[in-house]
CSV table of C-alpha atoms in Angstrom, one decimal:
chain,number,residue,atom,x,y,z
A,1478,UNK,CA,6.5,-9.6,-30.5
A,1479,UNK,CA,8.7,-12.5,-30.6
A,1480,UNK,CA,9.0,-14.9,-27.6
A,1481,UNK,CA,12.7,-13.7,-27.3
A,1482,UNK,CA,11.8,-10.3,-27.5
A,1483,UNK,CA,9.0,-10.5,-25.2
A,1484,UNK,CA,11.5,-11.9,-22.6
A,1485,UNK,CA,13.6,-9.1,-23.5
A,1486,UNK,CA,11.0,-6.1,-23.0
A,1487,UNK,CA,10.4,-8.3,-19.5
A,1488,UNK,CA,14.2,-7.9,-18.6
A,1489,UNK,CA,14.4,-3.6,-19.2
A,1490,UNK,CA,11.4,-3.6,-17.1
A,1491,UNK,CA,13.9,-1.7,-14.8
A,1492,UNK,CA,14.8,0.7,-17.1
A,1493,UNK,CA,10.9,1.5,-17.9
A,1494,UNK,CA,10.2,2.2,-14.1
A,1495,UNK,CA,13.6,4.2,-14.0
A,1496,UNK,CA,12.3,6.4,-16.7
A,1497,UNK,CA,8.5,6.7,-15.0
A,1498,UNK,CA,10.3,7.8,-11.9
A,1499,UNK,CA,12.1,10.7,-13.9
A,1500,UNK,CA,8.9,11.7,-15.6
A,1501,UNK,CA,7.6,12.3,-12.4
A,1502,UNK,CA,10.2,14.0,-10.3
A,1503,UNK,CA,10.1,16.2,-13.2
A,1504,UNK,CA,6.5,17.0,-13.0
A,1505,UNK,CA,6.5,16.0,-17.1
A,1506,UNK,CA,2.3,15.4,-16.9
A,1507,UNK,CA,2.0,18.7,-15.4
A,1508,UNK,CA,3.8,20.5,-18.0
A,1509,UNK,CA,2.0,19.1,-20.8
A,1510,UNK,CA,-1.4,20.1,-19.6
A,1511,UNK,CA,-1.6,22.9,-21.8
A,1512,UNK,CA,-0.7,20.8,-24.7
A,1513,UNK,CA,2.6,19.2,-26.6
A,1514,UNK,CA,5.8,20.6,-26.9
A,1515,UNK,CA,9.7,19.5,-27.6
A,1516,UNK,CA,12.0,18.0,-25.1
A,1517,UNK,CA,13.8,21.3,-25.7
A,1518,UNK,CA,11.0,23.5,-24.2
A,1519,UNK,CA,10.7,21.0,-21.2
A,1520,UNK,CA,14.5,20.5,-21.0
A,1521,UNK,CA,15.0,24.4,-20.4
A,1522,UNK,CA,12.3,24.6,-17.8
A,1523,UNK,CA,13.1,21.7,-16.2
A,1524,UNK,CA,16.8,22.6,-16.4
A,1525,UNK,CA,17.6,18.7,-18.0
A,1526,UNK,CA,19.5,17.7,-21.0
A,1527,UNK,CA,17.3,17.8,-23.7
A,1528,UNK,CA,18.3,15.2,-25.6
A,1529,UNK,CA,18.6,12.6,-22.8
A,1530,UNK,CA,15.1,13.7,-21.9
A,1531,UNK,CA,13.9,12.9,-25.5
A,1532,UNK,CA,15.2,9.8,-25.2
A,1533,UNK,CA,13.2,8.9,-21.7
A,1534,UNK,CA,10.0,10.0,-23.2
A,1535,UNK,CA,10.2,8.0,-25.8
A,1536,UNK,CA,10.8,5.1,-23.9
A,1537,UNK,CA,7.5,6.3,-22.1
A,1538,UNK,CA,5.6,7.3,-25.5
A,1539,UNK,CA,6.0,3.2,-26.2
A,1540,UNK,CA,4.1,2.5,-22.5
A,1541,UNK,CA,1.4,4.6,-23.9
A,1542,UNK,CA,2.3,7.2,-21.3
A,1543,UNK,CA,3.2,9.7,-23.5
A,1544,UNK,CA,2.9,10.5,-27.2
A,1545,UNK,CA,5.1,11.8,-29.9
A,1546,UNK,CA,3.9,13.6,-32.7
A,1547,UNK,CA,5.4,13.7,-36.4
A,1548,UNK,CA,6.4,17.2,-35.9
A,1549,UNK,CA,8.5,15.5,-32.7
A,1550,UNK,CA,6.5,17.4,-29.9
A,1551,UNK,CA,5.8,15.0,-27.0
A,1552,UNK,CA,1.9,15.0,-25.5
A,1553,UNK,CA,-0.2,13.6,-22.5
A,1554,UNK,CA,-2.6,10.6,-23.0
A,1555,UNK,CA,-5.1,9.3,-20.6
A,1556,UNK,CA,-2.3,7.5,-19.0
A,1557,UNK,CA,0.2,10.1,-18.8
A,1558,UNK,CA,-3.0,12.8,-17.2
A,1559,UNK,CA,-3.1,10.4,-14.1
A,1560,UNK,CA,0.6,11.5,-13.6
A,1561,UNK,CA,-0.7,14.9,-13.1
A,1562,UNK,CA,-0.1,16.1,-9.4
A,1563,UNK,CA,-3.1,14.7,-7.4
A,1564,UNK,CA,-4.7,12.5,-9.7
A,1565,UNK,CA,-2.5,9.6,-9.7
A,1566,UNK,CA,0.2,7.5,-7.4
A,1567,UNK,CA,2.9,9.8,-8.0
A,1568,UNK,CA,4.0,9.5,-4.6
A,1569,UNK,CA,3.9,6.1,-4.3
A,1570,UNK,CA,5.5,5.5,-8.2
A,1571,UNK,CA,8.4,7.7,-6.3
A,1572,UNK,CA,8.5,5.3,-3.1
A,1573,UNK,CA,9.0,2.3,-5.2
A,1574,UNK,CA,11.8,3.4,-7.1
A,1575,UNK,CA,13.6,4.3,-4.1
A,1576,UNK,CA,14.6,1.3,-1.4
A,1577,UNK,CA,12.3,-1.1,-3.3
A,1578,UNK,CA,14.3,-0.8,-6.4
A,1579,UNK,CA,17.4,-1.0,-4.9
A,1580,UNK,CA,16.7,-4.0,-2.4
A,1581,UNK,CA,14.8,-6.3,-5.6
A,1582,UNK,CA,18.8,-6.3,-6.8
A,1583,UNK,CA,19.2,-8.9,-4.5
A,1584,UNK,CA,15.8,-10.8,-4.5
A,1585,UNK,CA,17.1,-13.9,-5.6
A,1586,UNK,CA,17.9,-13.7,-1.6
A,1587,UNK,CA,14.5,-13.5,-0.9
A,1588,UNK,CA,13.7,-16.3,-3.3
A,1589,UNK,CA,16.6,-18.4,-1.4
A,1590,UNK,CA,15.6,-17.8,2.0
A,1591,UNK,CA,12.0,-17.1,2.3
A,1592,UNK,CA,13.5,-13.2,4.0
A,1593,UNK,CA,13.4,-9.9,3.2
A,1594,UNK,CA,16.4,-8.6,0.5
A,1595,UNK,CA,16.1,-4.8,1.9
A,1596,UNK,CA,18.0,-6.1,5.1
A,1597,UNK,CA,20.7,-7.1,3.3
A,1598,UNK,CA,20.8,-4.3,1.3
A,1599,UNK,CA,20.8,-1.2,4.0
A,1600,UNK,CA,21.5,-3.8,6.8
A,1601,UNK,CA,18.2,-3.1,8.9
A,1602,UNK,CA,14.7,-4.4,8.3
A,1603,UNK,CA,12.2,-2.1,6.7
A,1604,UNK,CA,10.2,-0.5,9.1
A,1605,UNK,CA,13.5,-0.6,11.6
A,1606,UNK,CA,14.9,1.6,8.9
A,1607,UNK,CA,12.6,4.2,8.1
A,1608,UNK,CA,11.7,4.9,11.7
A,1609,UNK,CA,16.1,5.7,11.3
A,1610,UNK,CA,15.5,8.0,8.4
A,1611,UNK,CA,13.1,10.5,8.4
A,1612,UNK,CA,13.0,11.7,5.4
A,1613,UNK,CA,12.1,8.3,3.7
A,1614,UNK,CA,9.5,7.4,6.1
A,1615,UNK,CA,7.9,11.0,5.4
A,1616,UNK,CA,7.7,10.0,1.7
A,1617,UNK,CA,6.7,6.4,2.7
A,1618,UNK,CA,3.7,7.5,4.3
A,1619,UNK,CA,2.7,10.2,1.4
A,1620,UNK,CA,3.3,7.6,-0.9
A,1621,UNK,CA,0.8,4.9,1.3
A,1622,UNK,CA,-1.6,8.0,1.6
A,1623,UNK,CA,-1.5,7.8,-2.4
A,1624,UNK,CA,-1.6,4.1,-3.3
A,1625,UNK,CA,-5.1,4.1,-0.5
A,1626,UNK,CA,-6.9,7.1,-2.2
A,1627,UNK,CA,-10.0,6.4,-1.6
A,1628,UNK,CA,-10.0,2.9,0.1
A,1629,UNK,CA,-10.9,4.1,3.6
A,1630,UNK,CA,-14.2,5.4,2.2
A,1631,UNK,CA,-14.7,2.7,0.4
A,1632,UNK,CA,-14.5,0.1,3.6
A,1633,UNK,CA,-16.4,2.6,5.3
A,1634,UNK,CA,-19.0,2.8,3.2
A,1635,UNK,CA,-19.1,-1.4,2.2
A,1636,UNK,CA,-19.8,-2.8,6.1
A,1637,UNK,CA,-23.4,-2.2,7.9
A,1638,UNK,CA,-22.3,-1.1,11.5
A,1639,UNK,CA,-25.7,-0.4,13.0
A,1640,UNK,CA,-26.1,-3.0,15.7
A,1641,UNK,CA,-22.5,-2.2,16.8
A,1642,UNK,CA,-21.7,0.1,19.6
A,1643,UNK,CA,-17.5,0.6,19.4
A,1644,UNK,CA,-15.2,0.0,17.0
A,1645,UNK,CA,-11.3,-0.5,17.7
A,1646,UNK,CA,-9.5,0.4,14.4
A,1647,UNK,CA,-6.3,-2.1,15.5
A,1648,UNK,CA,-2.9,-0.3,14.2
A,1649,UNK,CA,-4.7,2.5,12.7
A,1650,UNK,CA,-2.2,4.7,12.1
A,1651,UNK,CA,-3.2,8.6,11.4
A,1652,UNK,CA,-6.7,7.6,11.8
A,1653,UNK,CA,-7.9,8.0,8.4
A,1654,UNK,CA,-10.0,5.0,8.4
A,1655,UNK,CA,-11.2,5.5,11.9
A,1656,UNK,CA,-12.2,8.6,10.9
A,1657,UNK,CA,-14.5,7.7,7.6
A,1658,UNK,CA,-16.5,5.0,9.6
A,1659,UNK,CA,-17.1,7.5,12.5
A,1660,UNK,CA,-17.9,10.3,10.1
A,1661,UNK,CA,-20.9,7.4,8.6
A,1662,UNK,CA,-21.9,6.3,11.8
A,1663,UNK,CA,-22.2,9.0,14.3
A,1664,UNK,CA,-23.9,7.0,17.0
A,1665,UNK,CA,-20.4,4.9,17.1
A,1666,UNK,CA,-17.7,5.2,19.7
A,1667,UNK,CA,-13.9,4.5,18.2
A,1668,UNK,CA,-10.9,2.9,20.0
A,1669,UNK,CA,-7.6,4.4,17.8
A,1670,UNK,CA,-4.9,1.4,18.4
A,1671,UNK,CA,-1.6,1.6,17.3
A,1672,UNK,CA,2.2,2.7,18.3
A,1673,UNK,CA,2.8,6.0,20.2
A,1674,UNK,CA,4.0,7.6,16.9
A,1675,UNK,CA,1.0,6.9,15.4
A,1676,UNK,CA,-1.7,7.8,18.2
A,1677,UNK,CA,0.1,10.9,18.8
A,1678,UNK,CA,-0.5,12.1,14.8
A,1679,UNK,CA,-4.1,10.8,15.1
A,1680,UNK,CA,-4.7,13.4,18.1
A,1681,UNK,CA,-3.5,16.0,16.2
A,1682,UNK,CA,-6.4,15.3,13.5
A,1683,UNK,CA,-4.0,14.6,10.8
A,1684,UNK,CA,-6.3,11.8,9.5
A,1685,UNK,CA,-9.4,13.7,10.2
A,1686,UNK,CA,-11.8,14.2,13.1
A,1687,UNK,CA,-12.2,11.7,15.0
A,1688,UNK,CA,-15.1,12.2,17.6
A,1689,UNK,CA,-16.1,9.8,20.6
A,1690,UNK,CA,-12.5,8.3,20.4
A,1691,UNK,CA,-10.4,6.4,23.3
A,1692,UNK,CA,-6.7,6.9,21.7
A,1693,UNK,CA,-4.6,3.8,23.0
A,1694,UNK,CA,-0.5,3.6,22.4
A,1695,UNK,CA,0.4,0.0,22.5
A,1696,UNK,CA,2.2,-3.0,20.6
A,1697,UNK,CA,-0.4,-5.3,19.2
A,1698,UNK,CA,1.9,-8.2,19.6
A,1699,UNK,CA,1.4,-7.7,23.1
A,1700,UNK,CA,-2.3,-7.5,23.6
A,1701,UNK,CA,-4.9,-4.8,22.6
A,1702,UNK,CA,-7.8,-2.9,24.0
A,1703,UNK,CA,-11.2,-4.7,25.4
A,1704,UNK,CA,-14.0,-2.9,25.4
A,1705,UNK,CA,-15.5,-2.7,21.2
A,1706,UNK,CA,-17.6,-5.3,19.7
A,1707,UNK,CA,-15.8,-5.1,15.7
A,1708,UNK,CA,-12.0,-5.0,15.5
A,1709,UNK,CA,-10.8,-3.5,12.2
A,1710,UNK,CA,-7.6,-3.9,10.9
A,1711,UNK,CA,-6.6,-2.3,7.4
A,1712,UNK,CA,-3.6,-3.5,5.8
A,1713,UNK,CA,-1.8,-5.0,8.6
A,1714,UNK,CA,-2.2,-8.6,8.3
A,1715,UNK,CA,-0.3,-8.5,4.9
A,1716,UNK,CA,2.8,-7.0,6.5
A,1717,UNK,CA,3.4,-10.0,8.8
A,1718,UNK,CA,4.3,-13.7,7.8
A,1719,UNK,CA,1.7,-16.1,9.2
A,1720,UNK,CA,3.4,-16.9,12.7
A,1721,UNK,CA,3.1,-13.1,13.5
A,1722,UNK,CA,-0.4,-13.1,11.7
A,1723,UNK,CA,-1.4,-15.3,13.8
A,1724,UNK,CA,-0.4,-13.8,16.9
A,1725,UNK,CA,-1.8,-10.7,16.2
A,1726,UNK,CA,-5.3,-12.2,15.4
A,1727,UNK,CA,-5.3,-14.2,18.8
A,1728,UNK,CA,-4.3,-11.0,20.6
A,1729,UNK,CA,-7.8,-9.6,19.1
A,1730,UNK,CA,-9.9,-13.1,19.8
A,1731,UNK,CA,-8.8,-12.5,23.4
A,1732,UNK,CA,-10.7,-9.9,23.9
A,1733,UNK,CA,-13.5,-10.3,21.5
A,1734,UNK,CA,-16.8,-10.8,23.1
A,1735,UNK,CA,-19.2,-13.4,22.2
A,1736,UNK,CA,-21.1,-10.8,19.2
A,1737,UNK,CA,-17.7,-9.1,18.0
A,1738,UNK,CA,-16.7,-9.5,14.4
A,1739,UNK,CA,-13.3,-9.5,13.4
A,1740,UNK,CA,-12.9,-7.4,9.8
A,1741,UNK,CA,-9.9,-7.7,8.0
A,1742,UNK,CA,-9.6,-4.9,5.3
A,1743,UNK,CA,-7.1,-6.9,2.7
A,1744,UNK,CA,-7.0,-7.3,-1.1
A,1745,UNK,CA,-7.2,-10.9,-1.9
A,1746,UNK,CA,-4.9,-12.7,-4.5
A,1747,UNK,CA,-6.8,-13.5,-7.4
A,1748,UNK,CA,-6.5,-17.2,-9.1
A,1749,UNK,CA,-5.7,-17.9,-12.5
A,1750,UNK,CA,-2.5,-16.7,-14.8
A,1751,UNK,CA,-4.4,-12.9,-15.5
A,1752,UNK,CA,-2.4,-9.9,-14.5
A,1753,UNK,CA,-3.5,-8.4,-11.0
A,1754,UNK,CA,-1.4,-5.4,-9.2
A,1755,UNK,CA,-1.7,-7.2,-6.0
A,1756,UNK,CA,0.4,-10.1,-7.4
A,1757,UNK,CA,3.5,-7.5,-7.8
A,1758,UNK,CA,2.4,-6.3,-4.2
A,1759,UNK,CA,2.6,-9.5,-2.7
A,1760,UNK,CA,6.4,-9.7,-4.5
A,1761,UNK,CA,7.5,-6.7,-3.0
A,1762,UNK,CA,6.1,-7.4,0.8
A,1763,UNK,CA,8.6,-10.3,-0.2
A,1764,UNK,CA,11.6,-8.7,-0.8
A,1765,UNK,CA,11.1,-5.6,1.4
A,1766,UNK,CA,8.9,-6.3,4.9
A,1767,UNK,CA,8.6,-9.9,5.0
A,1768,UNK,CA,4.8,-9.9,4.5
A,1769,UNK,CA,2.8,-11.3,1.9
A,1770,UNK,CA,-0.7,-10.9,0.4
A,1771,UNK,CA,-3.2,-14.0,0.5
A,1772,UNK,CA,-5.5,-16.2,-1.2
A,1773,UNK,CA,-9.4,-16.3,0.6
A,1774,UNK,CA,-8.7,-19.7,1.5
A,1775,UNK,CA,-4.8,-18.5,3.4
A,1776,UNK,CA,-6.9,-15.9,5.1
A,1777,UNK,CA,-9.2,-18.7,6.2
A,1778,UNK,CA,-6.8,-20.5,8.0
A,1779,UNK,CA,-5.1,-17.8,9.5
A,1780,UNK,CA,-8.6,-17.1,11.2
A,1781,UNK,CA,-8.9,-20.5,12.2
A,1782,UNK,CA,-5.3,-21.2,13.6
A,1783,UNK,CA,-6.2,-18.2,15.5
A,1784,UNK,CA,-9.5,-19.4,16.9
A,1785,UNK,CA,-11.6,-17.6,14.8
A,1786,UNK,CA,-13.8,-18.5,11.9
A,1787,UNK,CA,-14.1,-16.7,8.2
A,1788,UNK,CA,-18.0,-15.8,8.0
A,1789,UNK,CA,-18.1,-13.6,4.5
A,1790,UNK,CA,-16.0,-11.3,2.0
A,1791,UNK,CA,-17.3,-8.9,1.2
A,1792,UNK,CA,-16.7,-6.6,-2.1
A,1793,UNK,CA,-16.0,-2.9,-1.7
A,1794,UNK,CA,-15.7,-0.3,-4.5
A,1795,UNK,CA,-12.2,-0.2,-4.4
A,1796,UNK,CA,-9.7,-2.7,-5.0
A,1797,UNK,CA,-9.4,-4.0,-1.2
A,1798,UNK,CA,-12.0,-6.4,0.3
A,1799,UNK,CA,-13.6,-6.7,4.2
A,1800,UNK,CA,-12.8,-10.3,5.5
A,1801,UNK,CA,-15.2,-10.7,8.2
A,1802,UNK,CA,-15.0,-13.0,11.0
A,1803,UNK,CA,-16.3,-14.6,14.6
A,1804,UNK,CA,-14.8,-15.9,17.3
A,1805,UNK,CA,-15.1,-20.1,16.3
C-alpha cells in the first residue's frame, strides 16, 4: 500500500465502522454460524437489499471480518465469530456509531477548544443528554456492560484486601464491581456510592448481590462517605478533566484515614507510536464527555495535587490497571 493510499484507507475509516455497525444490527455473525451462504439468502431473511448487502460485506471480508468464497458465498472468521451475540462488544460497536459518530463530525471543535464536540452537536453535554433520552442511555449502559466484560473480576481478583475492613466503591454504579470484591472477600463490609439513579439499581441486585452493604446517594463533587479504609473508583477519573479530577480525589483524601489506600481502576496510556485501543478511547472522552485517559506519570500528579501519593500499579488480567495510593 502506497503512502497515498494508505492515507486514503485512513480517510473511509467512517465508512468501515458504518458498515461494522450494519453487520451487526443485522445479526450477520449469527447467521453464518452454521456456515457460508449468498447475500441473497441473508438479504431475504434479513429483509435487505441484497446487493447493497454484498457490497457491505465485502467491504468487511477486506477487514478480515468476513470472507468471500470463489463460489461468492460470504463466511465467519475468528474475527467476524466475536460478532456473535454475547461473545463480543456488539453493544458497545452499536453505541459508538451512534452520538459518537455523529459528534466526531465536528472534532476539529474539540481540537480548537480543548471541549467536547457532542455539545455542539445535540446542544447538551453528554451525560446531561442521555439522562434526557432514555432510550440511548439504556443502550449506553448495555454497551458499557459490554466494553467491561470481565474487568470487574479482574480488579477483584488483582488487589489483596485482607487487612482491610470496608470498602467504599465511589460512583459505583449498578454495583457490579462492588459486587465481585464482596463475593472474594466475604469478611468485607461495602459502602455503594454513587447518584440516586444508580444506588437505587444497585438495591435492586441488578449488578449482583451485594451483602454487608451501606447504599449512599450522593454527588461526589460534594463530599463522600467516612467510614472504609480503601476507596475504589472504576472508570471515573477518566471522565473528568484534571480540575474535576482533582476535586474528586480530595473529596476522598478528606476522609481517608491514616491506613486507607486510594485504588484507581484505569487503563493507562501506553508510550511509544504502537497501536493501543485506549489511545482511540482517550480521543473520544475528547470529543464526547470531556475526559481523557492518562499516562502513569498524569495519574501521579493528579494524586499528588490532590494530597495523595502514587504507591504502585498494579497489572490485572484485563486490559485496565489498579493505581494505588496513600494519603502523602
Amino acid at each position: 500500500m502506497s503512502p497515498e493510499e494508505h492515507l486514503t484507507r485512513l480517510g473511509f475509516g467512517f465508512a468501515i465502522s458504518q458498515s461494522l455497525k450494519a453487520a451487526v444490527d443485522l445479526d450477520i455473525a449469527d447467521r453464518l454460524v452454521a456456515g457460508a451462504r449468498s447475500a441473497e439468502d441473508l438479504a431475504a431473511e434479513c429483509g435487505v437489499h441484497a446487493g447493497a448487502l454484498a457490497r457491505v460485506l465485502r467491504v468487511l471480508c477486506a477487514e478480515g471480518v468476513f470472507h468471500e468464497e470463489p463460489s461468492g458465498v460470504f463466511g465467519l472468521t475468528a474475527v467476524g465469530d466475536a460478532l456473535r451475540a454475547g461473545r463480543g462488544p456488539l453493544d458497545f460497536l452499536r453505541m459508538l456509531n451512534a452520538e459518537p459518530y455523529l459528534a466526531f463530525d465536528k472534532l476539529s471543535h474539540s481540537v480548537r477548544t480543548g471541549e467536547p464536540s457532542f455539545d455542539v452537536v445535540f446542544g447538551l453535554p453528554r451525560f446531561t443528554w442521555l439522562a434526557q433520552n432514555p432510550e440511548a442511555a439504556k443502550a449506553f449502559q448495555a454497551a458499557m456492560v459490554a466494553y467491561g466484560r470481565g474487568v470487574n473480576e479482574a480488579v477483584a481478583d488483582a488487589y489483596d484486601f485482607a487487612g482491610c475492613s470496608t470498602v467504599a466503591d465511589i460512583g459505583g454504579g449498578h454495583g457490579r464491581l462492588l459486587s465481585a470484591i464482596l463475593a472474594r472477600n466475604p469478611h468485607l463490609k461495602g459502602i455503594l456510592f454513587d447518584l440516586p439513579s444508580g444506588v437505587e439499581e444497585a438495591r435492586k441486585g441488578v449488578g449482583g448481590p451485594l451483602p454487608n452493604t451501606s447504599f449512599i446517594a450522593g454527588d461526589f463533587f460534594e463530599g463522600v462517605p467516612a467510614g472504609a479504609d480503601v476507596y475504589i473508583l472504576k472508570k471515573v477519573i477518566h471522565d473528568w478533566d484534571d480540575e474535576k479530577s482533582v476535586a474528586i480525589l480530595t473529596a476522598v483524601r478528606r476522609v481517608l484515614p491514616p491506613h486507607g489506600r486510594v485504588l484507581l481502576a484505569e487503563t493507562l496510556v501506553p508510550p511509544g507510536n504502537a497501536f493501543s485501543t485506549i489511545k482511540l478511547i482517550d480521543l473520544t472522552m475528547l470529543a464526547i464527555t470531556g475526559g481523557l485517559e492518562r499516562t502513569e506519570d498524569e495519574y501521579a500528579s493528579l494524586f499528588a495535587r490532590a494530597g495523595l501519593s502514587l504507591s504502585r500499579v498494579i497489572p490485572t488480567a484485563a486490559a485496565i490497571q489498579l493505581l494505588e495510593a496513600k494519603d502523602a
